[in-house]
Coordinates of C-alpha atoms and ligand atoms in Angstrom, one line a residue:
M15 CA -3.1 82.6 -7.2
S16 CA -2.9 78.3 -6.6
V17 CA -0.2 77.3 -4.3
F18 CA 2.1 74.5 -6.0
L19 CA 3.4 72.7 -2.2
S20 CA 5.8 69.9 -1.8
V21 CA 7.0 68.9 2.0
F22 CA 10.4 66.5 1.8
L23 CA 10.6 64.2 4.8
C24 CA 14.0 63.6 5.7
F25 CA 14.8 60.9 7.7
T26 CA 18.3 61.0 9.5
A27 CA 20.7 59.8 7.7
A28 CA 24.6 59.8 9.0
I29 CA 25.6 60.6 5.0
I30 CA 24.1 64.2 5.1
S31 CA 24.8 65.5 7.8
S32 CA 28.4 65.7 6.1
A33 CA 27.1 67.9 3.5
W34 CA 27.7 70.5 7.1
A35 CA 31.5 70.7 7.4
D36 CA 33.2 72.5 5.3
F37 CA 35.7 71.8 2.5
D38 CA 40.2 72.6 2.9
V39 CA 41.0 72.5 -0.4
I40 CA 38.7 72.2 -3.3
G41 CA 38.0 68.1 -3.6
E42 CA 39.4 67.7 -0.2
Q43 CA 36.3 66.8 2.8
P44 CA 38.6 66.8 5.8
L45 CA 36.4 64.0 7.3
S46 CA 37.6 61.3 4.6
K47 CA 41.0 61.7 6.1
I48 CA 39.4 59.8 9.2
A49 CA 39.5 56.1 8.6
I50 CA 36.7 55.0 11.0
H51 CA 35.8 51.8 9.5
K52 CA 39.7 51.0 11.3
T53 CA 38.3 51.7 14.5
V54 CA 39.7 49.5 17.6
L55 CA 38.1 49.2 20.8
A56 CA 40.8 51.3 23.7
L57 CA 38.2 51.8 26.5
S58 CA 39.5 53.2 30.0
D59 CA 37.8 53.6 32.6
S60 CA 39.6 56.2 33.7
A61 CA 39.1 58.1 30.7
S62 CA 35.4 60.2 30.3
I63 CA 33.7 63.0 28.1
G64 CA 30.8 64.2 28.4
A65 CA 28.2 66.3 26.7
Y66 CA 25.9 69.4 28.2
P67 CA 23.2 70.3 27.5
S68 CA 21.4 67.5 26.8
L69 CA 18.5 69.1 26.0
L70 CA 18.8 71.1 23.0
G71 CA 16.6 73.4 21.1
S72 CA 14.5 74.4 23.8
K73 CA 13.5 77.4 22.8
A74 CA 12.6 76.3 19.3
E75 CA 16.2 77.1 18.1
D76 CA 17.4 75.0 15.1
T77 CA 21.1 74.9 16.2
Q78 CA 22.7 75.0 19.5
W79 CA 26.4 75.0 20.8
V80 CA 27.3 72.0 23.0
T81 CA 30.3 72.2 25.5
V82 CA 31.7 68.7 26.4
N83 CA 34.1 68.0 28.6
L84 CA 36.9 65.6 28.4
V85 CA 39.1 63.5 30.7
S86 CA 42.1 61.1 29.3
P87 CA 44.7 59.4 31.4
D88 CA 47.2 58.8 28.8
P89 CA 46.4 61.6 26.0
S90 CA 48.0 63.2 23.2
V91 CA 48.4 65.6 20.6
D92 CA 46.7 63.5 17.9
D93 CA 43.7 62.7 19.8
W94 CA 40.6 63.6 18.8
V95 CA 36.8 63.9 19.1
G96 CA 34.2 62.4 16.7
V97 CA 30.3 63.6 16.7
F98 CA 27.9 61.0 15.8
S99 CA 24.4 61.5 14.8
P100 CA 22.2 59.1 15.6
A101 CA 23.9 59.3 18.8
K102 CA 23.9 54.9 18.7
L103 CA 27.5 54.3 16.8
N104 CA 28.9 50.4 18.0
S105 CA 28.1 47.8 14.9
S106 CA 24.6 46.6 16.0
T107 CA 23.7 49.8 13.7
C108 CA 25.5 48.5 10.7
P109 CA 23.1 47.4 7.6
P110 CA 23.4 43.5 6.8
V111 CA 26.2 42.3 5.2
D112 CA 27.5 38.9 3.3
D113 CA 29.1 38.3 5.5
P114 CA 27.3 36.0 8.6
K115 CA 29.7 35.8 10.5
G116 CA 30.9 39.0 11.2
R117 CA 34.4 38.9 10.6
N118 CA 35.3 42.1 8.9
K119 CA 32.2 43.9 10.0
P120 CA 34.3 47.7 11.6
Y121 CA 33.2 48.1 14.8
I122 CA 31.8 51.8 14.1
C123 CA 29.6 51.4 10.9
S124 CA 28.5 55.4 11.0
A125 CA 30.8 58.6 10.4
P126 CA 31.6 61.2 12.6
I127 CA 29.3 64.1 10.6
K128 CA 32.2 67.0 12.8
Y129 CA 35.7 66.3 14.6
K130 CA 37.9 68.7 16.6
Y131 CA 41.1 68.1 17.8
A132 CA 41.1 67.7 21.7
N133 CA 44.0 70.2 21.8
H134 CA 41.8 72.4 20.0
S135 CA 41.2 75.1 22.3
N136 CA 43.4 73.8 25.5
S137 CA 47.4 73.4 24.3
N138 CA 48.0 72.2 27.5
Y139 CA 45.7 69.0 26.7
S140 CA 48.5 67.1 25.8
K141 CA 50.2 67.1 29.2
T142 CA 47.3 67.4 31.6
G143 CA 44.5 65.3 29.9
K144 CA 41.4 67.9 30.4
T145 CA 40.2 70.3 28.4
T146 CA 36.5 71.6 27.1
L147 CA 35.9 71.6 23.3
K148 CA 32.8 73.5 21.9
F149 CA 30.8 72.2 19.1
K150 CA 27.5 73.9 17.4
L151 CA 25.2 71.2 16.4
I152 CA 22.0 71.6 14.0
N153 CA 18.8 69.8 14.5
Q154 CA 19.4 67.3 11.7
R155 CA 16.3 65.1 12.9
A156 CA 18.7 62.1 15.1
D157 CA 20.8 62.3 19.2
F158 CA 23.9 63.1 18.9
S159 CA 26.9 61.6 21.0
F160 CA 30.7 62.6 21.0
A161 CA 33.2 60.0 20.9
L162 CA 36.8 60.2 22.2
F163 CA 39.6 58.6 20.1
S164 CA 43.0 58.1 20.1
G165 CA 45.3 56.7 17.7
G166 CA 44.9 60.3 15.2
L167 CA 42.5 60.3 12.7
S168 CA 44.3 57.1 10.4
S169 CA 44.1 54.6 13.3
P170 CA 41.4 55.8 15.4
K171 CA 41.1 54.0 19.0
L172 CA 37.8 54.1 20.5
V173 CA 38.9 55.5 24.0
A174 CA 35.1 57.4 25.8
I175 CA 31.9 57.3 24.7
S176 CA 29.7 60.4 25.7
N177 CA 26.2 60.7 27.4
S178 CA 23.9 60.9 24.0
I179 CA 21.8 64.6 23.7
S180 CA 19.1 65.5 21.5
F181 CA 16.8 68.0 20.3
A182 CA 13.7 68.5 21.9
N183 CA 11.7 68.3 18.8
P184 CA 14.3 66.7 16.0
K185 CA 11.2 66.5 13.9
A186 CA 10.0 70.1 13.5
P187 CA 9.1 71.6 9.8
F188 CA 13.0 73.8 9.3
Y189 CA 14.3 75.5 6.5
P190 CA 11.3 77.2 4.6
R191 CA 11.7 77.7 1.0
L192 CA 10.4 79.6 -1.6
A193 CA 10.4 79.3 -5.4
Q194 CA 8.1 80.8 -8.9
G195 CA 6.0 77.3 -9.7
K196 CA 6.1 76.1 -13.5
T197 CA 3.0 77.9 -14.2
W198 CA 3.2 82.2 -13.9
D199 CA 0.6 82.1 -11.5
E200 CA 2.2 79.5 -9.4
M201 CA 4.3 79.6 -6.8
T202 CA 5.8 76.7 -4.6
V203 CA 6.8 76.0 -0.7
T204 CA 9.5 73.5 0.1
W205 CA 10.2 72.6 3.8
T206 CA 12.0 70.0 5.2
S207 CA 10.4 67.8 8.6
G208 CA 10.9 64.9 10.5
Y209 CA 7.5 64.1 10.6
D210 CA 6.2 60.5 8.5
I211 CA 2.8 61.0 6.7
S212 CA 1.4 59.0 9.0
E213 CA 1.9 61.2 11.9
A214 CA 1.2 63.9 10.7
T215 CA -0.9 66.1 7.4
P216 CA 1.7 68.8 5.7
F217 CA -0.1 72.0 4.9
V218 CA 0.6 75.2 4.3
Q219 CA -1.7 77.8 5.2
W220 CA -1.4 81.7 3.2
G221 CA -3.7 84.7 2.2
I222 CA -3.6 88.4 2.5
T223 CA -2.3 89.7 6.0
G224 CA -5.6 90.4 7.3
D225 CA -8.1 88.6 4.8
R226 CA -9.4 84.9 5.7
K227 CA -6.5 82.1 4.8
T228 CA -7.1 79.0 2.3
L229 CA -5.5 75.7 3.7
S230 CA -3.5 73.7 0.7
P231 CA -2.3 70.3 1.3
A232 CA 1.0 69.3 0.8
R233 CA 3.0 66.3 -1.2
T234 CA 5.6 65.0 0.1
L235 CA 8.8 63.3 -0.9
T236 CA 10.6 61.0 1.5
F237 CA 14.3 59.6 2.0
Y238 CA 14.9 56.7 3.6
Q239 CA 18.6 56.5 5.4
N240 CA 18.8 53.4 3.0
D241 CA 18.8 55.4 -0.1
M242 CA 21.4 57.6 1.0
W243 CA 23.4 54.4 2.1
L244 CA 22.7 52.6 -1.4
S245 CA 24.3 55.2 -3.3
C246 CA 26.9 56.3 -1.6
K247 CA 27.8 52.6 -0.1
N248 CA 31.6 52.5 -1.6
C249 CA 32.1 56.5 -1.2
W250 CA 34.0 56.4 2.5
L251 CA 36.1 53.0 1.2
A252 CA 38.6 55.0 -1.2
Ligands
NAG311 C1 47.6 69.8 18.4 O1 47.1 68.8 17.8 C2 47.3 68.7 16.5 C3 47.3 66.9 15.9 O2 47.7 66.6 16.1 C4 48.9 69.1 16.0 O3 49.2 69.4 15.1 C5 48.9 70.2 17.1 O4 50.4 70.4 17.1 C6 48.7 70.5 17.9 N1 48.5 72.0 18.8 C7 49.3 71.7 20.1 C8 49.4 73.7 20.3 O5 50.0 71.1 20.6
NAG312 C1 25.7 48.0 21.5 O1 25.2 48.5 22.1 C2 24.3 48.5 22.9 C3 24.1 49.3 24.2 O2 23.8 50.7 23.4 C4 24.2 46.8 23.3 O3 23.0 46.1 23.9 C5 25.4 46.0 22.1 O4 25.5 44.4 22.8 C6 26.2 46.6 21.7 N1 26.6 45.7 20.7 C7 27.9 44.9 20.0 C8 28.6 44.6 18.8 O5 28.8 46.0 20.7
NAG313 C1 48.9 75.8 29.9 O1 50.0 75.8 30.5 C2 50.6 77.4 31.0 C3 51.9 76.5 31.8 O2 51.3 75.3 33.2 C4 49.6 78.3 31.8 O3 50.6 79.1 32.5 C5 48.6 78.3 30.9 O4 47.9 79.3 31.9 C6 48.0 77.1 30.4 N1 46.6 77.4 29.9 C7 45.1 77.0 29.2 C8 44.9 77.4 28.1 O5 45.2 76.3 30.8

């Protein structure tokens, strides 16, 4: 049996990650309520947000729960915490636009991949300004940071940014998929990895248990962040 292979090298795009958020009602994406491009800076020295553990997947897990501790000097019921990946979220990561002076440049050009209201696990947060939230993260190839916002989802004010945390091996191959090939004696194995073709040679070792194994080279298809960005440029401006 011949094996037909392909590999998808997937470079992290913030846009891709929105695929793991849940949909509320058909057609309404909860993340779409966040007017992230309107974010204004309101960083406060007495506010803090910290996430741990800082190293995820140390036992080769591809998902892990993360604990986020919050302290806000000025808590409110509509404070929320957004998860960002890649972790770096200021405007230095914005793609170049036709606006040389950067007048209309938003402070944050990425978008949170998940969020929770700060009062999610403790309704006393709006009085005490202290709480702990838990987030389940998947290895999606980039590091993560958490940001505390006030002002609700519609006029976010960035109050504090956490340390960044990451998976031990952000490039590890995951999610093997098996499918029938194009002909009756072909089988397709697909997986997703963060390795560039210049860093690692993808192949599959296969055969009957106990028998000699055959190595089959794999074909790759690479997507870059810009591939996503261009096709979805106006998605969040609506
Ligand atoms: C938590 O915050 C949300 C959003 O502001 C609010 O609708 C909800 O009533 C709050 N819950 C409690 C228990 O304060
Ligand atoms: C963005 O953050 C980096 C440090 O992470 C800093 O050097 C840079 O000046 C910041 N850029 C803006 C526009 O705030
Ligand atoms: C919230 O505050 C009330 C009254 O102070 C207290 O009884 C309760 O245990 C607190 N809840 C949490 C989750 O800390």
